Coordinates of C-alpha atoms and ligand atoms in Angstrom, one line a residue:
Chain A
M308 CA 0.0 0.0 0.0
T309 CA 2.9 2.4 0.6
D310 CA 3.1 3.5 -3.0
A311 CA 6.5 5.0 -3.5
S312 CA 5.6 6.6 -6.7
I313 CA 3.5 9.2 -5.0
N314 CA 6.5 10.5 -3.1
A315 CA 8.0 11.7 -6.3
R316 CA 4.9 13.7 -7.1
D317 CA 5.0 17.0 -8.9
K318 CA 4.7 19.9 -6.5
S319 CA 1.8 21.4 -8.5
T320 CA -0.3 18.2 -8.1
P321 CA -2.5 18.1 -5.0
H322 CA -1.6 15.3 -2.8
I323 CA -4.9 13.5 -2.4
S324 CA -4.0 9.8 -2.8
G325 CA -1.4 7.6 -1.3
L326 CA 0.8 8.4 1.6
T327 CA 3.5 11.0 2.0
E328 CA 7.0 9.9 2.7
A329 CA 6.6 10.8 6.4
E330 CA 3.3 9.1 6.7
A331 CA 4.6 6.0 5.0
A332 CA 7.5 5.9 7.4
G333 CA 5.4 5.5 10.5
I334 CA 2.1 3.9 9.5
Q335 CA 0.9 0.5 10.5
I336 CA -1.7 -1.0 8.1
F337 CA -4.2 -3.6 9.0
E338 CA -6.2 -6.1 6.8
K339 CA -9.7 -5.0 5.9
P340 CA -12.7 -7.2 5.7
A341 CA -13.9 -9.0 2.6
P342 CA -15.7 -6.3 0.6
G343 CA -12.4 -4.4 0.7
S344 CA -13.4 -1.7 3.2
W345 CA -15.0 -1.4 6.7
T346 CA -17.6 1.0 5.3
E347 CA -18.9 -1.6 2.8
S348 CA -18.7 -4.4 5.4
F349 CA -21.0 -2.3 7.5
G350 CA -23.4 -2.1 4.5
L351 CA -23.0 1.6 4.2
S352 CA -22.6 3.8 1.2
T353 CA -19.1 5.3 0.5
G354 CA -20.5 8.5 -0.9
P355 CA -20.4 12.0 0.6
V356 CA -22.6 12.8 3.7
S357 CA -24.8 15.6 4.8
F358 CA -24.6 16.9 8.4
E359 CA -28.0 18.5 8.4
D360 CA -28.9 16.2 11.2
D361 CA -26.6 18.2 13.4
Y362 CA -28.4 21.5 13.4
D363 CA -31.8 21.3 11.7
P364 CA -34.4 22.1 14.4
E365 CA -37.1 19.9 12.8
F366 CA -34.7 17.0 12.7
Y367 CA -33.8 17.6 16.3
E368 CA -37.5 17.5 17.4
D369 CA -38.1 14.2 15.6
E370 CA -34.8 12.8 16.8
K371 CA -36.0 13.3 20.4
Q372 CA -39.1 11.2 19.7
A373 CA -37.6 8.6 17.3
V374 CA -34.3 8.0 19.1
F375 CA -34.4 9.2 22.7
R376 CA -38.0 8.3 23.6
R377 CA -37.6 4.8 22.0
S378 CA -34.1 3.7 22.9
W379 CA -32.8 2.3 26.1
L380 CA -30.8 5.1 27.7
N381 CA -28.0 4.6 30.2
I382 CA -28.5 7.1 33.0
G383 CA -26.3 5.9 35.8
R384 CA -24.6 3.0 37.7
V385 CA -25.6 0.7 40.5
E386 CA -22.9 2.2 42.7
Q387 CA -25.0 5.3 42.9
L388 CA -27.6 3.2 44.7
P389 CA -25.5 1.4 47.3
R390 CA -28.3 0.6 49.9
N391 CA -32.0 0.1 50.0
G392 CA -33.6 3.5 50.0
T393 CA -30.9 5.3 48.1
Y394 CA -31.9 7.3 45.0
F395 CA -30.7 9.6 42.4
T396 CA -32.5 11.8 39.8
K397 CA -31.5 12.3 36.2
E398 CA -32.6 15.5 34.5
L399 CA -33.5 15.0 30.8
Q400 CA -34.6 18.5 30.2
F401 CA -34.6 18.1 26.5
L402 CA -37.3 15.5 26.9
R403 CA -39.0 17.6 29.7
T404 CA -38.4 14.6 31.9
S405 CA -36.9 14.1 35.4
V406 CA -36.3 10.5 36.2
L407 CA -36.3 9.3 39.8
V408 CA -34.3 6.1 40.2
I409 CA -34.6 4.4 43.6
R410 CA -33.6 1.2 45.3
G411 CA -36.6 -0.2 47.1
M412 CA -36.7 -1.9 50.5
D413 CA -36.8 -5.1 48.5
G414 CA -33.4 -4.2 46.9
E415 CA -35.1 -3.7 43.5
I416 CA -34.1 -0.7 41.3
R417 CA -37.1 1.1 39.9
A418 CA -37.5 4.3 37.9
F419 CA -40.4 6.8 38.1
H420 CA -41.4 10.1 36.6
N421 CA -40.3 12.5 39.3
V422 CA -43.7 14.1 39.6
C423 CA -46.3 14.2 42.3
S424 CA -49.8 12.7 41.6
H425 CA -51.5 15.6 43.4
R426 CA -50.7 18.7 41.5
G427 CA -47.6 17.8 39.6
N428 CA -44.9 19.2 41.8
R429 CA -41.4 17.8 41.1
L430 CA -40.8 15.4 44.0
M431 CA -37.2 14.8 44.7
W432 CA -34.9 17.8 44.5
D433 CA -32.5 19.7 46.8
E434 CA -32.0 23.4 46.4
N435 CA -33.0 23.8 42.8
P436 CA -35.8 21.8 41.2
S437 CA -34.0 21.6 37.9
E438 CA -30.8 20.2 39.3
E439 CA -30.0 16.6 39.9
S440 CA -30.1 15.2 43.4
S441 CA -29.3 12.1 45.2
G442 CA -29.5 10.7 48.8
S443 CA -31.5 8.2 50.7
C444 CA -35.0 8.1 52.1
R445 CA -37.6 5.8 53.7
Q446 CA -40.5 7.3 51.8
I447 CA -40.8 9.7 48.9
S448 CA -42.6 12.9 50.2
C449 CA -43.8 15.9 48.3
K450 CA -42.6 19.3 49.5
Y451 CA -45.9 21.0 48.4
H452 CA -48.8 19.4 50.4
G453 CA -47.0 16.5 52.0
W454 CA -48.2 13.5 50.0
R455 CA -46.0 10.5 50.5
Y456 CA -45.2 7.4 48.5
E457 CA -43.5 4.1 49.2
L458 CA -40.3 3.4 47.5
D459 CA -42.1 1.1 45.1
G460 CA -44.2 4.1 44.0
E461 CA -47.4 3.2 45.8
I462 CA -49.2 6.1 47.6
S463 CA -49.0 5.9 51.4
Y464 CA -50.3 9.2 52.8
V465 CA -52.6 12.0 51.7
H466 CA -52.8 15.0 54.0
N467 CA -56.4 15.7 55.1
A468 CA -57.7 12.9 52.9
P469 CA -61.4 13.3 53.7
E470 CA -61.5 16.6 51.7
F471 CA -60.8 14.7 48.5
F472 CA -63.3 13.0 46.1
D473 CA -63.1 9.3 45.3
L474 CA -59.3 8.9 45.7
K475 CA -58.2 5.4 44.6
A476 CA -54.8 4.2 45.6
E477 CA -54.2 2.5 42.2
D478 CA -54.6 5.8 40.4
L479 CA -52.2 7.6 42.6
A480 CA -49.0 5.5 42.3
L481 CA -46.0 7.2 40.7
P482 CA -45.8 6.7 36.9
K483 CA -43.3 4.0 36.3
I484 CA -40.5 4.2 33.7
H485 CA -39.2 0.9 32.2
C486 CA -35.9 0.2 33.9
D487 CA -33.3 -2.5 33.7
V488 CA -29.6 -3.0 34.7
W489 CA -26.8 -4.4 32.6
A490 CA -23.1 -4.6 33.6
G491 CA -24.0 -2.4 36.6
F492 CA -25.3 0.3 34.3
V493 CA -28.9 1.5 35.0
Y494 CA -31.0 1.9 31.8
I495 CA -34.4 3.4 31.2
N496 CA -36.7 3.3 28.3
L497 CA -39.4 6.0 28.0
D498 CA -41.5 4.2 25.4
K499 CA -44.9 3.0 26.6
E500 CA -43.9 -0.6 25.7
P501 CA -40.2 -0.9 24.8
R502 CA -39.8 -2.4 21.3
Q503 CA -37.0 -4.6 22.5
T504 CA -35.8 -5.8 25.9
L505 CA -32.5 -4.2 27.0
R506 CA -30.6 -7.4 26.3
E507 CA -32.1 -7.7 22.8
F508 CA -31.2 -4.1 22.2
L509 CA -27.6 -4.7 23.3
T510 CA -27.1 -7.9 21.1
P511 CA -25.4 -11.1 22.3
T512 CA -21.9 -9.8 21.9
L513 CA -22.5 -6.8 24.2
E514 CA -24.5 -9.0 26.6
K515 CA -21.3 -11.0 27.2
F516 CA -19.4 -7.8 28.1
E517 CA -21.5 -7.8 31.3
T518 CA -18.8 -10.1 32.8
Y519 CA -16.3 -7.2 32.7
P520 CA -15.2 -6.5 36.3
F521 CA -16.2 -2.8 36.6
E522 CA -16.5 -3.3 40.4
K523 CA -12.8 -4.1 40.6
M524 CA -12.1 -0.6 39.3
P525 CA -14.1 1.5 41.8
R526 CA -12.0 4.7 42.0
V527 CA -14.3 6.9 40.0
Y528 CA -13.7 10.4 38.8
H529 CA -16.5 12.3 37.1
F530 CA -16.3 15.3 34.8
E531 CA -18.9 17.4 33.0
T532 CA -19.1 20.2 30.6
E533 CA -21.5 21.8 28.1
V534 CA -20.3 22.0 24.5
E535 CA -21.7 24.3 21.8
A536 CA -22.2 21.4 19.3
N537 CA -24.8 18.8 18.4
W538 CA -24.3 15.7 20.6
K539 CA -23.4 13.5 17.6
L540 CA -20.5 15.7 16.7
F541 CA -18.8 14.9 20.0
M542 CA -19.6 11.2 19.6
D543 CA -17.9 11.5 16.2
A544 CA -14.8 12.9 17.8
F545 CA -14.3 9.8 19.8
Q546 CA -15.1 7.2 17.2
E547 CA -12.2 7.8 14.8
L548 CA -8.5 8.3 15.4
Y549 CA -8.0 10.1 12.1
H550 CA -7.9 13.4 14.0
V551 CA -5.3 12.4 16.5
P552 CA -2.0 13.5 14.8
Y553 CA -3.5 17.0 14.3
V554 CA -5.9 17.7 17.2
H555 CA -3.6 16.0 19.7
G556 CA -0.3 16.8 18.1
K557 CA 1.2 18.3 21.3
V558 CA -0.1 15.7 23.7
T559 CA 0.0 12.4 21.8
N560 CA 2.1 12.6 18.7
A561 CA 5.5 11.0 18.3
A562 CA 7.9 13.8 18.9
L563 CA 10.0 14.2 15.9
A564 CA 13.1 14.2 18.1
Q565 CA 12.3 10.9 19.6
T566 CA 11.1 8.9 16.7
G567 CA 12.1 10.8 13.6
V568 CA 8.5 10.7 12.2
D569 CA 5.6 13.1 12.8
K570 CA 1.9 13.1 11.9
V571 CA 1.7 9.4 11.6
P572 CA -1.7 8.3 10.5
Q573 CA -3.4 6.2 13.3
M574 CA -5.2 3.2 12.0
I575 CA -7.9 1.2 13.8
P576 CA -7.4 -2.6 13.3
Y577 CA -11.0 -3.5 13.9
F578 CA -14.5 -2.0 13.5
G579 CA -17.7 -3.9 14.1
A580 CA -21.4 -3.1 13.9
Y581 CA -23.5 -4.9 16.5
G582 CA -27.2 -3.9 16.0
K583 CA -27.3 -0.1 16.4
H584 CA -24.0 -0.1 18.3
R585 CA -20.4 -0.1 17.2
L586 CA -17.1 -1.4 18.5
M587 CA -13.7 -0.1 17.7
T588 CA -10.8 -2.3 19.0
T589 CA -7.3 -0.9 18.9
G590 CA -3.8 -1.7 20.3
G591 CA -4.0 1.3 22.7
A592 CA -0.7 1.4 24.6
K593 CA 0.4 -1.6 22.5
A594 CA -0.2 0.2 19.3
N595 CA 2.3 1.3 16.7
K596 CA 5.5 2.4 18.4
G597 CA 5.8 5.3 15.8
V598 CA 2.9 7.1 17.5
R599 CA 4.1 6.9 21.1
V600 CA 5.8 9.6 23.0
R601 CA 7.3 9.9 26.4
R602 CA 7.9 13.3 28.0
P603 CA 10.0 13.7 31.1
I604 CA 7.0 13.9 33.4
D605 CA 5.5 10.7 31.8
A606 CA 8.7 8.9 32.5
L607 CA 8.8 10.1 36.1
F608 CA 5.2 9.1 37.0
E609 CA 5.2 6.0 34.7
A610 CA 1.9 7.0 33.0
N611 CA 0.7 9.2 30.1
F612 CA -2.5 10.2 28.3
I613 CA -3.2 6.6 27.5
G614 CA -3.1 5.4 31.1
T615 CA -0.7 4.0 33.6
D616 CA 2.3 1.9 32.6
Y617 CA 1.5 -0.6 35.3
T618 CA -1.5 -2.9 34.9
P619 CA -3.2 -3.7 38.2
D620 CA -4.1 -7.4 38.8
I621 CA -7.9 -7.5 38.8
G622 CA -8.3 -11.1 37.8
S623 CA -10.3 -12.2 34.8
L624 CA -11.6 -9.5 32.5
G625 CA -14.6 -11.7 31.7
D626 CA -15.4 -13.2 28.3
G627 CA -16.6 -10.0 26.6
V628 CA -13.5 -8.1 25.9
N629 CA -11.8 -8.2 22.5
P630 CA -14.6 -10.1 20.8
A631 CA -12.8 -9.7 17.4
G632 CA -9.7 -11.4 18.9
I633 CA -7.2 -8.9 17.6
E634 CA -3.6 -9.4 18.4
N635 CA -2.1 -7.0 21.0
W636 CA -5.4 -6.1 22.3
G637 CA -5.3 -2.6 23.9
V638 CA -8.7 -1.0 24.0
D639 CA -12.4 -1.8 23.3
S640 CA -14.4 1.3 22.6
W641 CA -18.1 0.5 22.6
Q642 CA -20.2 3.2 21.0
L643 CA -23.6 2.4 22.5
Y644 CA -26.6 3.7 20.7
P645 CA -27.7 6.3 21.1
N646 CA -25.6 8.4 23.3
S647 CA -23.1 6.6 25.6
V648 CA -19.7 5.1 25.2
I649 CA -17.9 2.5 27.3
I650 CA -14.1 2.1 26.9
A651 CA -12.2 -0.8 28.5
W652 CA -8.4 -0.4 28.5
S653 CA -6.0 -3.3 28.7
S654 CA -4.1 -1.6 31.5
N655 CA -7.3 -2.1 33.5
Y656 CA -9.2 1.1 33.8
W657 CA -12.4 2.2 32.1
Y658 CA -14.1 5.3 30.8
T659 CA -17.7 6.2 30.0
Y660 CA -18.8 9.1 28.0
H661 CA -22.4 10.4 27.9
Y662 CA -23.8 13.0 25.6
W663 CA -27.1 14.6 26.5
P664 CA -28.7 17.0 24.0
L665 CA -29.6 20.5 25.3
S666 CA -30.6 22.0 21.9
P667 CA -30.0 21.2 18.2
T668 CA -26.5 22.7 18.6
R669 CA -25.6 22.2 22.3
H670 CA -25.2 19.3 24.6
R671 CA -23.9 18.3 28.0
F672 CA -20.9 16.0 28.0
E673 CA -20.1 13.6 30.9
W674 CA -16.9 11.7 31.3
T675 CA -16.3 9.1 34.0
V676 CA -13.1 7.2 34.7
G677 CA -12.7 4.2 36.9
F678 CA -9.4 3.0 38.3
A679 CA -8.4 0.0 40.5
E680 CA -7.5 0.7 44.1
P681 CA -3.8 1.6 44.1
T682 CA -1.6 -0.6 46.2
T683 CA 1.3 1.8 46.5
I684 CA 1.7 5.6 46.4
R685 CA 3.6 5.3 43.1
E686 CA 0.5 3.6 41.6
R687 CA -1.6 6.4 43.0
L688 CA 0.7 9.0 41.4
A689 CA 0.6 7.2 38.1
Q690 CA -3.2 7.2 38.1
E691 CA -3.3 11.0 38.9
H692 CA -0.8 11.8 36.1
A693 CA -2.7 9.6 33.6
L694 CA -5.9 11.4 34.6
V695 CA -4.4 14.8 34.1
M696 CA -3.1 14.0 30.7
M697 CA -6.3 12.3 29.6
R698 CA -8.3 15.3 30.6
E699 CA -6.0 17.6 28.4
G700 CA -6.6 15.2 25.5
I701 CA -10.4 15.3 26.0
L702 CA -10.3 19.0 26.3
Q703 CA -8.6 19.2 22.9
D704 CA -11.4 17.0 21.4
A705 CA -14.0 19.3 22.8
N706 CA -12.2 22.4 21.4
T707 CA -12.7 21.6 17.8
L708 CA -16.4 21.0 18.1
E709 CA -17.7 24.5 18.2
A710 CA -15.7 25.3 15.0
T711 CA -17.2 22.2 13.3
Q712 CA -20.7 23.1 14.4
L713 CA -20.3 26.6 12.9
G714 CA -18.9 25.3 9.7
I715 CA -21.6 22.8 9.1
M716 CA -24.4 25.2 10.0
S717 CA -23.1 27.8 7.6
E718 CA -24.4 25.5 4.8
G719 CA -21.4 26.9 2.9
R720 CA -21.4 23.3 1.6
T721 CA -23.7 20.5 2.2
E722 CA -21.6 17.5 1.2
F723 CA -18.7 16.1 3.2
Y724 CA -16.3 13.3 2.7
L725 CA -15.6 10.5 5.1
C726 CA -12.8 8.0 4.9
D727 CA -12.9 4.3 5.8
Q728 CA -11.4 5.1 9.2
E729 CA -14.5 7.2 9.9
V730 CA -16.9 4.3 9.3
A731 CA -18.2 4.4 12.9
L732 CA -19.4 7.9 12.7
R733 CA -21.0 7.4 9.3
H734 CA -22.8 4.4 10.9
L735 CA -24.1 6.5 13.9
H736 CA -25.5 9.2 11.6
E737 CA -27.1 6.6 9.3
V738 CA -28.7 4.7 12.2
V739 CA -30.1 8.0 13.7
K740 CA -31.4 9.0 10.2
A741 CA -33.0 5.6 9.7
D742 CA -34.8 5.8 13.0
V743 CA -36.0 9.4 12.3
D744 CA -37.2 8.3 8.8
A745 CA -39.1 5.4 10.3
Y746 CA -40.7 7.7 12.9
R747 CA -41.6 10.2 10.2
A748 CA -43.1 7.5 8.0
E749 CA -45.2 6.3 10.9
K750 CA -46.5 9.8 11.6
G751 CA -47.2 10.3 7.9
K752 CA -44.7 13.2 7.7
Chain B
M148 CA -0.4 34.5 45.2
R149 CA 1.4 33.7 48.5
N150 CA -0.8 33.0 51.5
T151 CA -0.5 36.0 53.7
T152 CA -1.2 34.2 57.0
M153 CA 2.0 33.1 58.5
T154 CA 2.1 29.5 59.6
T155 CA 4.9 28.2 61.8
E156 CA 3.9 24.6 61.2
A157 CA 5.5 23.1 58.1
L158 CA 3.2 21.4 55.6
L159 CA 5.9 19.1 54.3
P160 CA 8.2 16.6 55.9
P161 CA 11.5 18.3 57.1
E162 CA 13.5 16.4 54.5
F163 CA 11.6 18.5 51.9
A164 CA 11.8 21.9 53.6
D165 CA 13.3 23.3 50.4
L166 CA 9.9 22.8 48.7
E167 CA 8.0 24.4 51.6
P168 CA 7.6 27.8 49.8
F169 CA 5.4 26.0 47.2
A170 CA 3.2 24.1 49.6
A171 CA 0.8 26.8 50.6
D172 CA -0.2 27.5 47.0
W173 CA -0.1 24.0 45.6
V174 CA -1.1 21.5 48.3
L175 CA -4.7 21.6 47.2
P176 CA -7.2 18.9 47.8
T177 CA -8.9 18.3 44.5
L178 CA -7.7 18.1 40.9
E179 CA -10.1 20.9 39.9
E180 CA -8.5 23.3 42.4
R181 CA -5.0 22.4 41.2
L182 CA -6.1 23.0 37.6
Q183 CA -7.7 26.4 38.6
R184 CA -4.5 27.3 40.3
R185 CA -2.5 26.6 37.1
L186 CA -4.9 28.9 35.2
V187 CA -4.2 31.9 37.5
T188 CA -0.5 31.4 38.1
P189 CA 1.9 33.3 35.7
M190 CA 4.1 31.1 33.5
V191 CA 7.2 32.4 35.2
E192 CA 6.0 31.0 38.6
L193 CA 4.9 27.7 37.0
H194 CA 8.4 27.3 35.6
A195 CA 9.9 28.1 39.0
F196 CA 7.6 25.4 40.6
Y197 CA 8.5 22.9 37.9
D198 CA 12.2 23.6 38.1
A199 CA 12.2 23.3 41.9
V200 CA 9.9 20.2 42.3
F201 CA 10.8 18.1 39.3
P202 CA 14.4 17.4 40.3
R203 CA 13.2 16.5 43.8
A204 CA 10.4 14.3 42.6
E205 CA 12.2 11.0 42.6
A206 CA 13.5 11.6 46.1
A207 CA 10.0 12.5 47.2
M208 CA 8.6 9.2 45.7
T209 CA 11.3 7.2 47.4
Y210 CA 10.4 8.9 50.7
L211 CA 6.8 8.1 50.1
D212 CA 7.6 4.5 49.4
Q213 CA 7.7 3.8 53.1
F214 CA 4.0 4.5 53.7
D215 CA 0.9 2.4 53.1
V216 CA -1.1 4.1 50.4
N217 CA -4.2 3.9 52.7
D218 CA -2.4 5.3 55.7
V219 CA -0.3 8.3 54.8
P220 CA 0.7 10.8 57.6
E221 CA -0.4 14.4 56.9
T222 CA 3.0 15.9 55.9
A223 CA 3.7 12.9 53.6
R224 CA 0.2 13.3 52.1
N225 CA 0.9 16.9 51.4
L226 CA 4.1 15.9 49.7
M227 CA 2.1 13.5 47.6
V228 CA -0.4 16.2 46.7
L229 CA 2.5 18.5 45.7
L230 CA 3.5 15.8 43.2
Y231 CA -0.1 15.8 41.9
S232 CA 0.4 19.5 41.3
L233 CA 3.7 18.8 39.5
S234 CA 1.7 16.7 37.0
V235 CA -0.8 19.5 36.5
V236 CA 2.0 22.2 36.2
S237 CA 3.9 20.0 33.7
V238 CA 1.1 20.4 31.2
A239 CA 1.9 24.1 31.1
T240 CA 5.7 23.8 31.2
E241 CA 6.3 20.7 29.1
V242 CA 3.4 20.7 26.7
F243 CA 1.7 24.0 25.9
S244 CA 4.2 26.7 27.1
S245 CA 1.0 28.2 28.4
Q246 CA -1.3 27.9 31.4
R247 CA -3.8 26.2 29.2
D248 CA -4.0 24.7 25.7
P249 CA -3.8 27.8 23.5
N250 CA -6.3 26.2 21.1
A251 CA -8.8 25.5 23.9
G252 CA -10.8 28.8 23.5
T253 CA -13.0 28.9 26.6
T254 CA -13.6 25.2 26.7
W255 CA -13.2 23.7 30.2
I256 CA -14.2 20.3 31.7
N257 CA -15.3 20.5 35.2
E258 CA -14.3 17.9 37.7
V259 CA -17.5 17.1 39.5
S260 CA -16.4 14.4 41.9
E261 CA -13.3 12.3 42.7
P262 CA -12.7 9.5 45.1
A263 CA -11.6 10.4 48.7
T264 CA -7.8 10.4 48.5
Ligands
LIG572 S1 -48.3 18.6 44.6 FE1 -47.4 17.0 45.7 S2 -48.6 17.1 47.5 FE2 -49.5 18.6 46.3
LIG573 FE1 -9.3 12.8 20.3

């Protein structure tokens, strides 16, 4: 593939095919599946794409219904509900919904609309009713007129009840939201009747990933920000590595001085489509040497933007990692439909990303990292340094999004060109569009 | 930037008295606070911190080796946190030559929670 003839190209000819000499010097190329490209193996077209789905207000309205009100949504983890009676709320303002998730006295996790049956007051909140809250309680009580509910949502107390007309307990229970748990992740589905069970939705391959030992990596850091870009654009930024040599040049690139090559294309050895979800598996820290760098501080703390050098012993990783069986497995990045990501790293820590729409052109981004308990102070320092460097990398990813959003929205052009390394993001936009089309067809739009 | 209240008690172990002038500013409990401190500290001071702490870091880590990670005495813990700050400061001195990524615009990612250290 490293066609030498293109290196001798005429300066006046645009360089739009083949590799430059510098690129060819560092790249590691992997075999592609039978049709000759990942994109075709996903059953996707290879033509230009439109990004109208990332700003059009009408599309956004339909996407809420077609995608977010019909899909299983990951809204938290079981560790947020450590004991019976503990709860948290999740604000989905773009759906005008506040979800109350609570572990009942029977240990069951249930989800309800966070709204009182009397006059509609929001039930669980702390200082500000539109902010998320968490805690523990024996009953759910309303701040307005004191109605109370059991943790399974049944009504238990109405203040001055004789003044009411024909109250029936069965009418007054809190409205339930479909709720299920997979791999310790709490999912809800806002559909009246979910079209698939959570496990059907996840497909058998992802179902197996349930055996991954998240609980052995309980040191959790949580970050949030709001980004002036459609939620899908940030998903896109984490489902290709094509941007890495440019966006992350300073943090991640091979320093010219150390390796003699710069701007080496990063190649993903495996992409797979599983239902509406996608998997990218890469070598991570075991990837192409030509794209690794070690600054003095990384050498000191034995960690860098890709994690700690040491790998904590957490026993078996279950039977769900590296389903494609790639050599030198480093990272599984599961892009879960519609708006969450789970990344499992071979040096035994994990990430999740969540992207919650706020408007057609704005979203809230959440990043969670889980490490194993350190056994020494040096391990603790390595975790801290890895975290600092990862955060800088993620900040760089977020930086470009506002500019992308502005460019797309300008409609200065309406066709854009994706390469085979960008198959995962092409897939996301296609699946979203297919869901919106199906919804529109149903509604006769 | 220096804390104006005079404290007679040292924050760091006596072996690292040379780093004491940095402790008041940089022994900060959370990553978010250390990042915020980097943002408001002039580059010349960040370089001074890096140039003083980096050469002492290996000795500090060797000193810390004697403690159980779950049972670190206060001055040793402060020394450990000072090394966390070294990581945060190195981003400015080794990577960006700036308190923050010059291409970051106003983008910021807020640390909302972290494990008890
Ligand atoms: S609105 Fe809840 S008790 Fe009246
Ligand atoms: Fe990136």
